[in-house]
PDB file of C-alpha atoms in Angstrom:
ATOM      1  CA  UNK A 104       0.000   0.000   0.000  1.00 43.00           C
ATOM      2  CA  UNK A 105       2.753   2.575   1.025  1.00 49.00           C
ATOM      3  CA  UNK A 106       4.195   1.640  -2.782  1.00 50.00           C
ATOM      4  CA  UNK A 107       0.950   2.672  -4.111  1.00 45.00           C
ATOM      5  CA  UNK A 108       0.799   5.573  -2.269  1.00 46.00           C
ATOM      6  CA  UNK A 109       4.531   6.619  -3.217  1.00 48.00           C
ATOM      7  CA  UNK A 110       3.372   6.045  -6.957  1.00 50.00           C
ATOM      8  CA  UNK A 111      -0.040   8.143  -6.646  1.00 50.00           C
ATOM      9  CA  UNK A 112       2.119  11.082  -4.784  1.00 45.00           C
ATOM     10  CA  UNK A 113       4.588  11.309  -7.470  1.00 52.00           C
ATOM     11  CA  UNK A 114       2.016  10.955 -10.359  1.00 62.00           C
ATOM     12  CA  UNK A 115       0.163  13.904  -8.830  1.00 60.00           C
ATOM     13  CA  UNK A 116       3.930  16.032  -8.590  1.00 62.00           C
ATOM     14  CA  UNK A 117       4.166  15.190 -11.991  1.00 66.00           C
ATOM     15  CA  UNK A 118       0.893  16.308 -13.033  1.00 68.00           C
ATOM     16  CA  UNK A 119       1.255  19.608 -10.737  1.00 73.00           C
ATOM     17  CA  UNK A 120       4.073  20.582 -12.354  1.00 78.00           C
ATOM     18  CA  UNK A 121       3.193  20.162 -16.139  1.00 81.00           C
ATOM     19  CA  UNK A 122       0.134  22.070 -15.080  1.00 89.00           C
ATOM     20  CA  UNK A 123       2.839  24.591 -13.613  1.00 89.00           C
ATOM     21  CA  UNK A 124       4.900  24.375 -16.326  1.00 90.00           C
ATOM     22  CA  UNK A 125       2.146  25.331 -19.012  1.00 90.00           C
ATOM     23  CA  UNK A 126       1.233  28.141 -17.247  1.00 93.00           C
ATOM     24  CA  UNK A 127       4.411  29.554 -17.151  1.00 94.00           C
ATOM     25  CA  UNK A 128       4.905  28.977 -20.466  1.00 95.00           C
ATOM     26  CA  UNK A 129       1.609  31.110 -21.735  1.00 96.00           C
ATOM     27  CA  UNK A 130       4.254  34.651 -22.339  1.00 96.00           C
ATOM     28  CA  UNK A 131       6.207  32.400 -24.624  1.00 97.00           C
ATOM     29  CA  UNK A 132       2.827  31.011 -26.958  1.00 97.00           C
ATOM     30  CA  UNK A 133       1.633  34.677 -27.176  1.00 97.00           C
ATOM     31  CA  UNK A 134       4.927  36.231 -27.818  1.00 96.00           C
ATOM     32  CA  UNK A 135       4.986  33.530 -30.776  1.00 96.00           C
ATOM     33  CA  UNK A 136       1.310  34.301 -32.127  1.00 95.00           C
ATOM     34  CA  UNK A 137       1.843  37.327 -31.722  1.00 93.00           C
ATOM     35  CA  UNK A 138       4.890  37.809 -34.315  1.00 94.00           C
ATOM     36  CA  UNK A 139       3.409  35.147 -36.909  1.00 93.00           C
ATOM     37  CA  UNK A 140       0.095  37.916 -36.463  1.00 90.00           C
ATOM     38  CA  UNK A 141       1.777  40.741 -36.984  1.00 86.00           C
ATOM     39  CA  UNK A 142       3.979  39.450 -39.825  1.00 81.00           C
ATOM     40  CA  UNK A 143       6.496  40.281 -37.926  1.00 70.00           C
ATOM     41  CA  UNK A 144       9.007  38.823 -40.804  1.00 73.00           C
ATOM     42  CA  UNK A 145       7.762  40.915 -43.301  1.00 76.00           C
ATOM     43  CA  UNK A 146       8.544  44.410 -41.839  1.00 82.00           C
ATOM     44  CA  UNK A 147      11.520  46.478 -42.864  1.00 86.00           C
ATOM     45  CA  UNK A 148      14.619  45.374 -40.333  1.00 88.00           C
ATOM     46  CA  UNK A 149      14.702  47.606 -37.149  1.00 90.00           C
ATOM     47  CA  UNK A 150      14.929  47.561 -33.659  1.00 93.00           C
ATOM     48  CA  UNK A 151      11.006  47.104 -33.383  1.00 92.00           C
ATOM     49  CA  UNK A 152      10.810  43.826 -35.416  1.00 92.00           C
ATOM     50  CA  UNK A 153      14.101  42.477 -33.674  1.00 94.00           C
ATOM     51  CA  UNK A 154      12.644  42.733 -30.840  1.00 95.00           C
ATOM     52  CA  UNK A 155       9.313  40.896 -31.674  1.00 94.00           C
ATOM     53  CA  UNK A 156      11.506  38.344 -33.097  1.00 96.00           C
ATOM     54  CA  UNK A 157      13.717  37.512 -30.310  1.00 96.00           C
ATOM     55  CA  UNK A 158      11.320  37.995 -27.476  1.00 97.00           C
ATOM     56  CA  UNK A 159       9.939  35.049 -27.667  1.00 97.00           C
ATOM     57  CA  UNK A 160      13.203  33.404 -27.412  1.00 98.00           C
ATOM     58  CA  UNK A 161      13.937  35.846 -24.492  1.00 97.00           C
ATOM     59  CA  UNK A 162      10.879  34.386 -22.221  1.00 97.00           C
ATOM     60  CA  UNK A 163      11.704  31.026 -22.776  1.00 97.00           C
ATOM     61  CA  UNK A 164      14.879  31.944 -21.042  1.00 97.00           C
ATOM     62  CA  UNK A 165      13.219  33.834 -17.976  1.00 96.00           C
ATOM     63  CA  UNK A 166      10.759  30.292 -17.806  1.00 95.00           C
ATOM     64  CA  UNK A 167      13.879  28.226 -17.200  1.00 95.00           C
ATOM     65  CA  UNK A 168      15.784  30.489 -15.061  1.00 94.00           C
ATOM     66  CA  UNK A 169      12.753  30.770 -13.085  1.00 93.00           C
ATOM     67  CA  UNK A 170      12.824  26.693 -12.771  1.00 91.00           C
ATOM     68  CA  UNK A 171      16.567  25.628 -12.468  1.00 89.00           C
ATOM     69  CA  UNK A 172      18.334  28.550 -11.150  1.00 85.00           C
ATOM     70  CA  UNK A 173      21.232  30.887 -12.042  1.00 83.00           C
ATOM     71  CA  UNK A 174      23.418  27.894 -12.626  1.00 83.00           C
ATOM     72  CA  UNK A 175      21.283  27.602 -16.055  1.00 85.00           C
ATOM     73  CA  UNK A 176      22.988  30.544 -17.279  1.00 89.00           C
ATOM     74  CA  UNK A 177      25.934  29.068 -18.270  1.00 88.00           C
ATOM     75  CA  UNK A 178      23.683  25.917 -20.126  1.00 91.00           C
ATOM     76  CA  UNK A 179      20.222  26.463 -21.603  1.00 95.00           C
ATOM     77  CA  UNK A 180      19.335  29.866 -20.441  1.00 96.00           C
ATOM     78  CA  UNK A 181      22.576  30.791 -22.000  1.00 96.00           C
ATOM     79  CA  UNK A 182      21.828  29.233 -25.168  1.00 97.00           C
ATOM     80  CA  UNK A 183      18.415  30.736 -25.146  1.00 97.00           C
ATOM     81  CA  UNK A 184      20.048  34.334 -24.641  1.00 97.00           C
ATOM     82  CA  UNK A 185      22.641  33.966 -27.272  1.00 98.00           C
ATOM     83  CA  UNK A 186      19.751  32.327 -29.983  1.00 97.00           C
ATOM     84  CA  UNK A 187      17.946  36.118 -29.043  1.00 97.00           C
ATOM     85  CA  UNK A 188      21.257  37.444 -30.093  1.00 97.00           C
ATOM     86  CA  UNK A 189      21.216  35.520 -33.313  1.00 97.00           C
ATOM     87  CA  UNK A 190      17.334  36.067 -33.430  1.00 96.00           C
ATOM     88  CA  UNK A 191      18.178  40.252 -33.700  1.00 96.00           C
ATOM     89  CA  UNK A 192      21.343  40.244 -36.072  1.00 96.00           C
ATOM     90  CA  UNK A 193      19.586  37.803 -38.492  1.00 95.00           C
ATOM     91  CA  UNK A 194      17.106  40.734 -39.236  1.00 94.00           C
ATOM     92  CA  UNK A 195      19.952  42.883 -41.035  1.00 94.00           C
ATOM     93  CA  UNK A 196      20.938  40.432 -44.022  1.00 91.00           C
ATOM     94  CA  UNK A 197      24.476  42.381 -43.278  1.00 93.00           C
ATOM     95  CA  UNK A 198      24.918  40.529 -39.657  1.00 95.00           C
ATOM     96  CA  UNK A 199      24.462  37.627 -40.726  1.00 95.00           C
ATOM     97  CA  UNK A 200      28.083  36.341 -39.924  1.00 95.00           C
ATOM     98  CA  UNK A 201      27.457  37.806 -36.503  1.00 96.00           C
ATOM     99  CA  UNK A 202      23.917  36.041 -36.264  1.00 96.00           C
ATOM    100  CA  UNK A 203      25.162  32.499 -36.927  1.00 97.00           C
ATOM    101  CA  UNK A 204      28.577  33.043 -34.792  1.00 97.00           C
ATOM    102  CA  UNK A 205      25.600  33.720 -31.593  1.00 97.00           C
ATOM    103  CA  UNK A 206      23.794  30.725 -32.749  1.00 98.00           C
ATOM    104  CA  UNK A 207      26.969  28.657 -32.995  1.00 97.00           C
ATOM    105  CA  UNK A 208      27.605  29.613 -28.841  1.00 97.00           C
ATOM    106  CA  UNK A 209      24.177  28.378 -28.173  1.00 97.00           C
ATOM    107  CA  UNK A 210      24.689  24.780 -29.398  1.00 97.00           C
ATOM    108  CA  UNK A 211      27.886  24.920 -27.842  1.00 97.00           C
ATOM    109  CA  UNK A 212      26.206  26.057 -24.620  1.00 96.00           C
ATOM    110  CA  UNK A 213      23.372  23.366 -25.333  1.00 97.00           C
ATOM    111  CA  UNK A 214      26.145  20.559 -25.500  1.00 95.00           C
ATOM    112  CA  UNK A 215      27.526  21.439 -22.383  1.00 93.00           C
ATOM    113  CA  UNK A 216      24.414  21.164 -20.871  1.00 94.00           C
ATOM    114  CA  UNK A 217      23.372  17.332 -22.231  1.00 93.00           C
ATOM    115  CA  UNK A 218      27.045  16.399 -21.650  1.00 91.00           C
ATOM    116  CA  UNK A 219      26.663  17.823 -17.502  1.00 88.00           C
ATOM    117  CA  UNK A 220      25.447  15.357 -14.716  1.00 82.00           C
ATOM    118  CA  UNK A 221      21.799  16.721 -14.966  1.00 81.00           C
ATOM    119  CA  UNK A 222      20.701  14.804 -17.688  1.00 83.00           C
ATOM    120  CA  UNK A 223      21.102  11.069 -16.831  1.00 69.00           C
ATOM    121  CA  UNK A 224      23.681   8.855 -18.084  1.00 66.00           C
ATOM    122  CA  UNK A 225      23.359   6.010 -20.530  1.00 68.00           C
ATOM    123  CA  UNK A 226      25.194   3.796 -21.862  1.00 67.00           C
ATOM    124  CA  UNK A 227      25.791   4.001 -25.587  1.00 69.00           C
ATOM    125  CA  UNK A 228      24.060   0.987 -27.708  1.00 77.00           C
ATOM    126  CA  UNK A 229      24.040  -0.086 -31.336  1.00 82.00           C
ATOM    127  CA  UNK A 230      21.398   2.250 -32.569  1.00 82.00           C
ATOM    128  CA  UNK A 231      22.483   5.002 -30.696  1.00 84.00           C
ATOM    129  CA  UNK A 232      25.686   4.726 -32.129  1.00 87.00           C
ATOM    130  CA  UNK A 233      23.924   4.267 -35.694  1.00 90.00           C
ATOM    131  CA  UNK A 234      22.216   7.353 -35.061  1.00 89.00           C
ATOM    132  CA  UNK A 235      25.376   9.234 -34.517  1.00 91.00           C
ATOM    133  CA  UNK A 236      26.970   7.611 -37.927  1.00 93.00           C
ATOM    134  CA  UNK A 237      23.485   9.203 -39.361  1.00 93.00           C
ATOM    135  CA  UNK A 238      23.698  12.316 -38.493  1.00 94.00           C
ATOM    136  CA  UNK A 239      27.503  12.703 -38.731  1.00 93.00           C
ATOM    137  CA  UNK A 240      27.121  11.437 -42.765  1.00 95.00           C
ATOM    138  CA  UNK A 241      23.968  13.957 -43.295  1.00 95.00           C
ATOM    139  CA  UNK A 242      25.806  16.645 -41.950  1.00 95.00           C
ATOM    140  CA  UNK A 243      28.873  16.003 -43.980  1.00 96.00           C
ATOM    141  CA  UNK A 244      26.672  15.501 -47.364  1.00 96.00           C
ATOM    142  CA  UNK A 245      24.783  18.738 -46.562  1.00 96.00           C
ATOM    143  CA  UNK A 246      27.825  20.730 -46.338  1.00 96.00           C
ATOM    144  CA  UNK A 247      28.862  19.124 -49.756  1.00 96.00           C
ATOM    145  CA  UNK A 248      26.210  19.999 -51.175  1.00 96.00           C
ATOM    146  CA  UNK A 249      26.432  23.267 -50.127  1.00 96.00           C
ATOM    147  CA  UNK A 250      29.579  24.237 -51.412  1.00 96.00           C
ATOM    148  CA  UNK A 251      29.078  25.460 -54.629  1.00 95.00           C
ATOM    149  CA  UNK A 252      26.769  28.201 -53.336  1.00 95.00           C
ATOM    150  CA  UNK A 253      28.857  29.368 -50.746  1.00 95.00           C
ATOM    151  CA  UNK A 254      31.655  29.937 -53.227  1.00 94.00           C
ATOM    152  CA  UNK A 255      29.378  32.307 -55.075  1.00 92.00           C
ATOM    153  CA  UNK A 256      28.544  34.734 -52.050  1.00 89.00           C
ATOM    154  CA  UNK A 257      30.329  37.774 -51.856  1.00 88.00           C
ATOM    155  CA  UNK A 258      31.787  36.628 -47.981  1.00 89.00           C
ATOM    156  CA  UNK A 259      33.184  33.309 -49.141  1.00 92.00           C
ATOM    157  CA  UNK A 260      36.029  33.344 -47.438  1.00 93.00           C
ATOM    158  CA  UNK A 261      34.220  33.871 -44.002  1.00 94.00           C
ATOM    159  CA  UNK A 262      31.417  32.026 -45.222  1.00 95.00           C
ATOM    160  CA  UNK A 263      32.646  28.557 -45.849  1.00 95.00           C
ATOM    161  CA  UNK A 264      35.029  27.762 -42.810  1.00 96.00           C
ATOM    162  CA  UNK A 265      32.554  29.698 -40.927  1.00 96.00           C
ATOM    163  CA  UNK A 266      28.981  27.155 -42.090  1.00 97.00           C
ATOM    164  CA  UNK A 267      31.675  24.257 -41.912  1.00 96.00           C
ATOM    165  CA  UNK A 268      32.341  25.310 -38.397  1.00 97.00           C
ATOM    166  CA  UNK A 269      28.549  25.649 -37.223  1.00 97.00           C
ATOM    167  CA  UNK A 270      27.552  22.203 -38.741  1.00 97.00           C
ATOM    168  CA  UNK A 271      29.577  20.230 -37.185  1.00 97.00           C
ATOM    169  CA  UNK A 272      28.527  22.675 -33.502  1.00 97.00           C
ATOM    170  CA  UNK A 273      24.870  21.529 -34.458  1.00 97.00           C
ATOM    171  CA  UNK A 274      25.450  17.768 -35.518  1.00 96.00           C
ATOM    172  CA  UNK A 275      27.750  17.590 -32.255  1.00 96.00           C
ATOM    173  CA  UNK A 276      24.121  19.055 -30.177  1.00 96.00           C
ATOM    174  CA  UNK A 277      21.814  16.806 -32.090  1.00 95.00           C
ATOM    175  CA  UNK A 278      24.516  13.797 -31.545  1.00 93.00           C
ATOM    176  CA  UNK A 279      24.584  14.934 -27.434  1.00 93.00           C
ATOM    177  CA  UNK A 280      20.750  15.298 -27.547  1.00 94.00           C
ATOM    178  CA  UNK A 281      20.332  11.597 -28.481  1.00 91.00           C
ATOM    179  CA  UNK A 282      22.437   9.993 -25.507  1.00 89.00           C
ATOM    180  CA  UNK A 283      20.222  11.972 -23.554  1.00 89.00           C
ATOM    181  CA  UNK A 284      17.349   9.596 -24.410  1.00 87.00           C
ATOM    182  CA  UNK A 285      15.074  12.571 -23.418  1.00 90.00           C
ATOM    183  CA  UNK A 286      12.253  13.057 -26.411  1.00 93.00           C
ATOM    184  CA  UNK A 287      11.998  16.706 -26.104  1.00 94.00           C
ATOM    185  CA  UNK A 288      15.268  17.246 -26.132  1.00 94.00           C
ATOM    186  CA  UNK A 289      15.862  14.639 -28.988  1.00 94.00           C
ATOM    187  CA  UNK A 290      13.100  15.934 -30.789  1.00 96.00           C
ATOM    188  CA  UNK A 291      14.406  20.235 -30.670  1.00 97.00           C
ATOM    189  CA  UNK A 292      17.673  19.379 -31.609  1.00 96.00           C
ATOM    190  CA  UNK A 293      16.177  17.921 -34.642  1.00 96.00           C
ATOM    191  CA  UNK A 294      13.591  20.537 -35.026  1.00 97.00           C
ATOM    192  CA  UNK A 295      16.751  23.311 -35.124  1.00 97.00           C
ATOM    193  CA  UNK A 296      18.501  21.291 -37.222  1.00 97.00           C
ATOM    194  CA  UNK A 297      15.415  21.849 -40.039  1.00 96.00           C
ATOM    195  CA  UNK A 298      14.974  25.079 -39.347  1.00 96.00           C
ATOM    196  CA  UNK A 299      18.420  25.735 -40.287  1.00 96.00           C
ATOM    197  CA  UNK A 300      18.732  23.739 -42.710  1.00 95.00           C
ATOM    198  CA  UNK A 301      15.727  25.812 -44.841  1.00 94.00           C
ATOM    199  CA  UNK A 302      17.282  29.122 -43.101  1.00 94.00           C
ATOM    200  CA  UNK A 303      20.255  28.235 -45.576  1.00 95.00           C
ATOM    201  CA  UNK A 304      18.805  26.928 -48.674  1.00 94.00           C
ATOM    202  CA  UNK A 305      16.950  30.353 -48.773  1.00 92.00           C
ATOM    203  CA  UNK A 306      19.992  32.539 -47.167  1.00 92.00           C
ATOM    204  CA  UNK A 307      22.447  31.010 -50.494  1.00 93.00           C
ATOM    205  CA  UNK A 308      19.656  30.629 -53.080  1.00 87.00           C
ATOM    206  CA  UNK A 309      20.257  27.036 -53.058  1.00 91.00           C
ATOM    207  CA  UNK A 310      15.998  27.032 -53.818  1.00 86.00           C
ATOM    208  CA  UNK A 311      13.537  29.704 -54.777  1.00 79.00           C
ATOM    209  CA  UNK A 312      12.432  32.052 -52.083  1.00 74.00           C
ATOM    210  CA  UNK A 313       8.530  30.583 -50.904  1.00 76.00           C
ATOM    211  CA  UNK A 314       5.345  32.742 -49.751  1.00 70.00           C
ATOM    212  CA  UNK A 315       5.770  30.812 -46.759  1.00 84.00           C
ATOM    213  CA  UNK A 316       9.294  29.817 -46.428  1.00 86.00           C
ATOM    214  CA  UNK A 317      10.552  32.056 -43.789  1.00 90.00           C
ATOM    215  CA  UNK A 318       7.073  30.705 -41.964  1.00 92.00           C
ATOM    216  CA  UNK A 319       8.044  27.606 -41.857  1.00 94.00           C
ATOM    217  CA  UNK A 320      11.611  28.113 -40.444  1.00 94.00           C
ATOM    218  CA  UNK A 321      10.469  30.437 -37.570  1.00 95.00           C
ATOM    219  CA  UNK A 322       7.808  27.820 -36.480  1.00 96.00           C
ATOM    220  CA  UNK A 323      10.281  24.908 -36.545  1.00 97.00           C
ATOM    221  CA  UNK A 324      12.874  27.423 -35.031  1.00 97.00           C
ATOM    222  CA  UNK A 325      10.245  28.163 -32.008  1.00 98.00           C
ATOM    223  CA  UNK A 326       9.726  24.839 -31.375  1.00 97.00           C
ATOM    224  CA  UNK A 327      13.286  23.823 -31.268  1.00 98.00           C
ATOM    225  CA  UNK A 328      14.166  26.415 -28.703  1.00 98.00           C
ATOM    226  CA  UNK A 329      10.471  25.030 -26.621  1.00 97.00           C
ATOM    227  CA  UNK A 330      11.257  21.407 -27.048  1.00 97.00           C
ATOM    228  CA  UNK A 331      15.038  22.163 -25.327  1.00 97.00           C
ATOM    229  CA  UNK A 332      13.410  24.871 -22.879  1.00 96.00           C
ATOM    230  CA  UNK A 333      10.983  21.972 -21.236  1.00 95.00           C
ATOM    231  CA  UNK A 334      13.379  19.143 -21.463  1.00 93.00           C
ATOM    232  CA  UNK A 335      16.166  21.270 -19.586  1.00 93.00           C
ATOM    233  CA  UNK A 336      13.060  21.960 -16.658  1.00 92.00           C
ATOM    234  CA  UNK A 337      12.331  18.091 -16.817  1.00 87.00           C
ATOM    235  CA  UNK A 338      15.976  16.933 -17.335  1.00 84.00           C
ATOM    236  CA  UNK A 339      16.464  16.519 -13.467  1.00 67.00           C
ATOM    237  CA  UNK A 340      12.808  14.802 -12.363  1.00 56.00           C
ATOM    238  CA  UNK A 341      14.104  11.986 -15.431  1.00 54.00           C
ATOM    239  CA  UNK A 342      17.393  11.791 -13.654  1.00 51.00           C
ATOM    240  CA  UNK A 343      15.785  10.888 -10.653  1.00 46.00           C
ATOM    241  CA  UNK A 344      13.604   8.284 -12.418  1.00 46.00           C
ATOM    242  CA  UNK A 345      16.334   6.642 -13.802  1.00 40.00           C
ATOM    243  CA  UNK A 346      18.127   6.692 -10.570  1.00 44.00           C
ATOM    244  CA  UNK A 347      15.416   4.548  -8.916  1.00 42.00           C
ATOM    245  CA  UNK A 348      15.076   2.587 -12.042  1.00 36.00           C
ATOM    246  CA  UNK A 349      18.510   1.621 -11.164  1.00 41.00           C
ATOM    247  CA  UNK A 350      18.587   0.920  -7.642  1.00 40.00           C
ATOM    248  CA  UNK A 351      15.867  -1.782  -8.473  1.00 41.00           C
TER     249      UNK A 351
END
């Protein structure tokens, strides 16, 4: 019975703080409809529609701060600031550079974190190691394939050390985000990877620009950043399942 009753009580903490966590998260959904409303996308770059576009990214950070503590800073809160960063300069074509150099310190920053001893620790097994293999290959053909655009833009020398560089940050983060065995985390390390991987087809007119392309990246790109946000609040309560899992 007192098994039972430890099961019930934990279901119910659970269930508490998912309700919690939704709440808290409410600033982050409007923010979000709120710039896909306004069209925020379409507006001439300035300081107005950089900050509609980054805000979003900006509460997401104040929702995990408020959750794990200052010691988040240096992990996913800092990622989340940096991605605002990126968020702002990507709204002047002419800091772009800049934009993907801040993006590049968030997936560091989010590797740290799914690398530090909050997220539990598996061991590696065939598929994992499959999926690695996977993603290493994809991210190496991608690159390929992008080379003969980024020859043709006018920063070339930057530009291809410089994506070379940031692909292998992000496959390293999606790579991390797998041993984690945690599905939101799993599944916004993928999302980013999408959203950046449309972000550049457009950026080096590797396809026609779309009606609805830069739609499309921003929604994946919001989700990415949510999926990490609530797996870095639930990274610790998973910990301690698998803790107990393995004192069975």
């Amino acid at each position: 019975m007192d098994i039972l009753e430890t099961h019930a009580y934990d279901r119910r903490q659970r269930r508490n703080m998912s309700c919690a966590l939704f709440l808290s998260l409410l600033p982050f959904f409007l923010a979000a409809a709120l710039y896909f409303y306004m069209g925020a996308h379409d507006w001439p770059a300035s300081i107005t529609s950089a900050g509609v576009k980054s805000a979003p990214t900006l509460l997401l950070a104040a929702v995990v701060l408020s959750w794990n503590g200052g010691q988040s800073i240096l992990g996913v809160v800092g990622g989340l600031i940096f991605s605002a960063v990126g968020d702002c300069c990507l709204v002047w074509p002419e800091l772009f550079l800049h934009g993907m150099g801040a993006f590049a310190v968030a997936h560091l920053l989010y590797s740290l974190t799914f690398l530090s001893s909050r997220y539990a620790t598996y061991t590696s097994s065939s598929w994992t190691r499959l999926l690695y293999l996977i993603l290493f290959m994809f991210g190496g053909g991608f690159y390929t394939y992008l080379f003969p655009f980024l020859k043709k833009a006018p920063d070339s020398h930057l530009l291809i050390p410089g994506v070379g560089i940031y692909i292998v940050l992000i496959i390293v983060m999606g790579m991390l985000a797998i041993r984690t065995r945690h599905i939101s985390t799993l599944l916004g390390s993928l999302s980013f990877m999408v959203s950046d991987l449309s972000l550049a087809l457009q950026v080096f007119k590797v396809t026609a620009p779309t009606v609805h392309g830069n739609t499309f990246v921003m929604v994946m790109y919001y989700l990415a950043q949510l999926l990490i946000a609530v797996g870095d609040v639930k990274a610790v309560e998973n910990k301690d399942d698998f803790a107990k899992w393995k004192r069975t």
